[in-house]
C-alpha positions as a Markdown table, in Angstrom:
| # | Residue | x | y | z |
|---|---|---|---|---|
| 1 | Met | -9.1 | 23.9 | 7.6 |
| 2 | Asp | -10.4 | 21.3 | 5.1 |
| 3 | Leu | -7.9 | 18.2 | 4.8 |
| 4 | Leu | -7.6 | 16.2 | 1.3 |
| 5 | Trp | -8.0 | 13.0 | 3.5 |
| 6 | Gln | -11.7 | 14.0 | 4.5 |
| 7 | Gln | -13.0 | 14.8 | 1.4 |
| 8 | Pro | -15.5 | 12.5 | -0.3 |
| 9 | Arg | -14.1 | 9.0 | -1.7 |
| 10 | Arg | -14.3 | 7.5 | -5.0 |
| 11 | Asn | -13.6 | 3.4 | -4.9 |
| 12 | Thr | -10.6 | 2.1 | -7.2 |
| 13 | Leu | -10.7 | -1.4 | -8.8 |
| 14 | Val | -6.8 | -2.1 | -8.3 |
| 15 | Thr | -5.2 | -5.4 | -9.9 |
| 16 | Trp | -1.9 | -6.6 | -9.0 |
| 17 | Pro | 0.4 | -9.5 | -8.1 |
| 18 | Asn | -0.2 | -11.3 | -4.6 |
| 19 | Asp | 3.2 | -9.6 | -3.5 |
| 20 | Val | 2.1 | -6.4 | -3.8 |
| 21 | Asp | -1.1 | -6.8 | -1.9 |
| 22 | Gln | 0.6 | -8.7 | 1.1 |
| 23 | Arg | 3.4 | -5.7 | 0.6 |
| 24 | Leu | 0.3 | -3.1 | 1.4 |
| 25 | Asp | -0.6 | -5.0 | 4.3 |
| 26 | Ile | 3.2 | -5.1 | 5.9 |
| 27 | Leu | 2.8 | -0.9 | 5.4 |
| 28 | Val | -0.7 | -0.6 | 7.4 |
| 29 | Arg | 1.2 | -3.2 | 9.8 |
| 30 | Ala | 4.2 | -0.8 | 10.3 |
| 31 | Ala | 2.2 | 2.1 | 10.4 |
| 32 | Val | -0.2 | 0.8 | 13.4 |
| 33 | Ala | 3.7 | -0.1 | 14.7 |
| 34 | Ala | 4.2 | 3.5 | 14.6 |
| 35 | Gly | 1.2 | 4.4 | 16.3 |
| 36 | Glu | -0.9 | 5.2 | 13.4 |
| 37 | Gln | -5.1 | 4.3 | 13.1 |
| 38 | Thr | -5.1 | 3.7 | 9.1 |
| 39 | Ser | -6.0 | 1.3 | 6.5 |
| 40 | Arg | -5.1 | 0.4 | 3.3 |
| 41 | Ser | -7.0 | 2.7 | 1.3 |
| 42 | Gln | -5.2 | 5.6 | 3.2 |
| 43 | Ile | -1.7 | 4.2 | 2.9 |
| 44 | Leu | -2.4 | 4.0 | -0.9 |
| 45 | Ala | -3.7 | 7.9 | -0.9 |
| 46 | Ala | -0.8 | 8.7 | 1.2 |
| 47 | Leu | 1.8 | 7.2 | -1.7 |
| 48 | Val | -0.2 | 8.5 | -4.4 |
| 49 | Ala | -1.0 | 12.0 | -2.9 |
| 50 | Thr | 3.1 | 12.4 | -1.9 |
| 51 | Ala | 4.6 | 10.7 | -5.0 |
| 52 | Glu | 6.3 | 13.2 | -7.5 |
| 53 | Ala | 4.6 | 13.9 | -10.5 |
| 54 | Ser | 7.0 | 14.6 | -12.8 |
| 55 | Pro | 7.3 | 12.3 | -16.1 |
| 56 | Glu | 11.1 | 11.3 | -15.2 |
| 57 | Ala | 10.3 | 10.5 | -11.7 |
| 58 | Val | 7.0 | 8.7 | -12.3 |
| 59 | Ala | 8.7 | 6.6 | -15.4 |
| 60 | Asp | 11.6 | 5.7 | -12.9 |
| 61 | Leu | 8.9 | 4.6 | -10.4 |
| 62 | Leu | 8.1 | 2.4 | -13.3 |
| 63 | His | 11.1 | 1.3 | -14.5 |
| 64 | Ala | 12.4 | 0.1 | -10.8 |
| 65 | Tyr | 9.1 | -2.0 | -10.3 |
| 66 | Arg | 9.2 | -3.3 | -13.8 |
| 67 | Arg | 12.8 | -4.7 | -12.7 |
| 68 | Leu | 11.8 | -6.4 | -9.4 |
| 69 | Pro | 12.6 | -10.2 | -9.3 |
| 70 | Thr | 9.6 | -12.1 | -8.5 |
| 71 | Asp | 11.1 | -12.9 | -4.9 |
| 72 | Ala | 11.5 | -8.6 | -4.0 |
| 73 | Leu | 9.1 | -8.4 | -1.6 |
| 74 | Ala | 9.1 | -12.1 | 0.0 |
| 75 | Ala | 11.7 | -11.1 | 3.2 |
| 76 | Asp | 8.6 | -8.7 | 4.2 |
| 77 | Asn | 5.9 | -11.1 | 3.7 |
| 78 | Glu | 6.8 | -12.5 | 7.4 |
| 79 | Arg | 7.4 | -9.9 | 9.6 |
| 80 | Pro | 7.0 | -11.1 | 13.1 |
| 81 | Asp | 8.2 | -7.6 | 14.6 |
| 82 | Leu | 5.1 | -5.7 | 13.2 |
| 83 | Pro | 1.5 | -6.4 | 15.1 |
| 84 | Thr | -1.0 | -8.8 | 13.4 |
| 85 | Ile | -4.3 | -6.5 | 12.6 |
| 86 | Arg | -7.5 | -7.6 | 11.6 |
| 87 | Thr | -9.1 | -6.1 | 8.7 |
| 88 | Pro | -13.0 | -5.3 | 8.5 |
| 89 | Gly | -14.9 | -7.2 | 6.2 |
| 90 | Pro | -14.4 | -10.2 | 4.0 |
| 91 | Thr | -11.9 | -12.2 | 4.1 |
| 92 | Arg | -9.5 | -11.4 | 1.1 |
| 93 | Thr | -8.4 | -15.1 | -0.8 |
| 94 | Gln | -5.0 | -15.5 | -1.9 |
């Protein structure tokens, strides 16, 4: 059986706030804590592939995101309960 996650890849440029980028790292660390071997790109692909694609659901997601205060993700910036991971490639600057 062919699996979606094993299909040919396409690079995508994403720009977003630093706190959102840090949140993605937290999600990777949470997956690793659950015993998963994964990457930032797999987390993003999983979120996109499993999101509901109805206009109302997408609009609700956008509205919820756009209403988040600037400190909405601050509590997750430091998560000593999650493992530290080293990502391959050059270190991202903040």
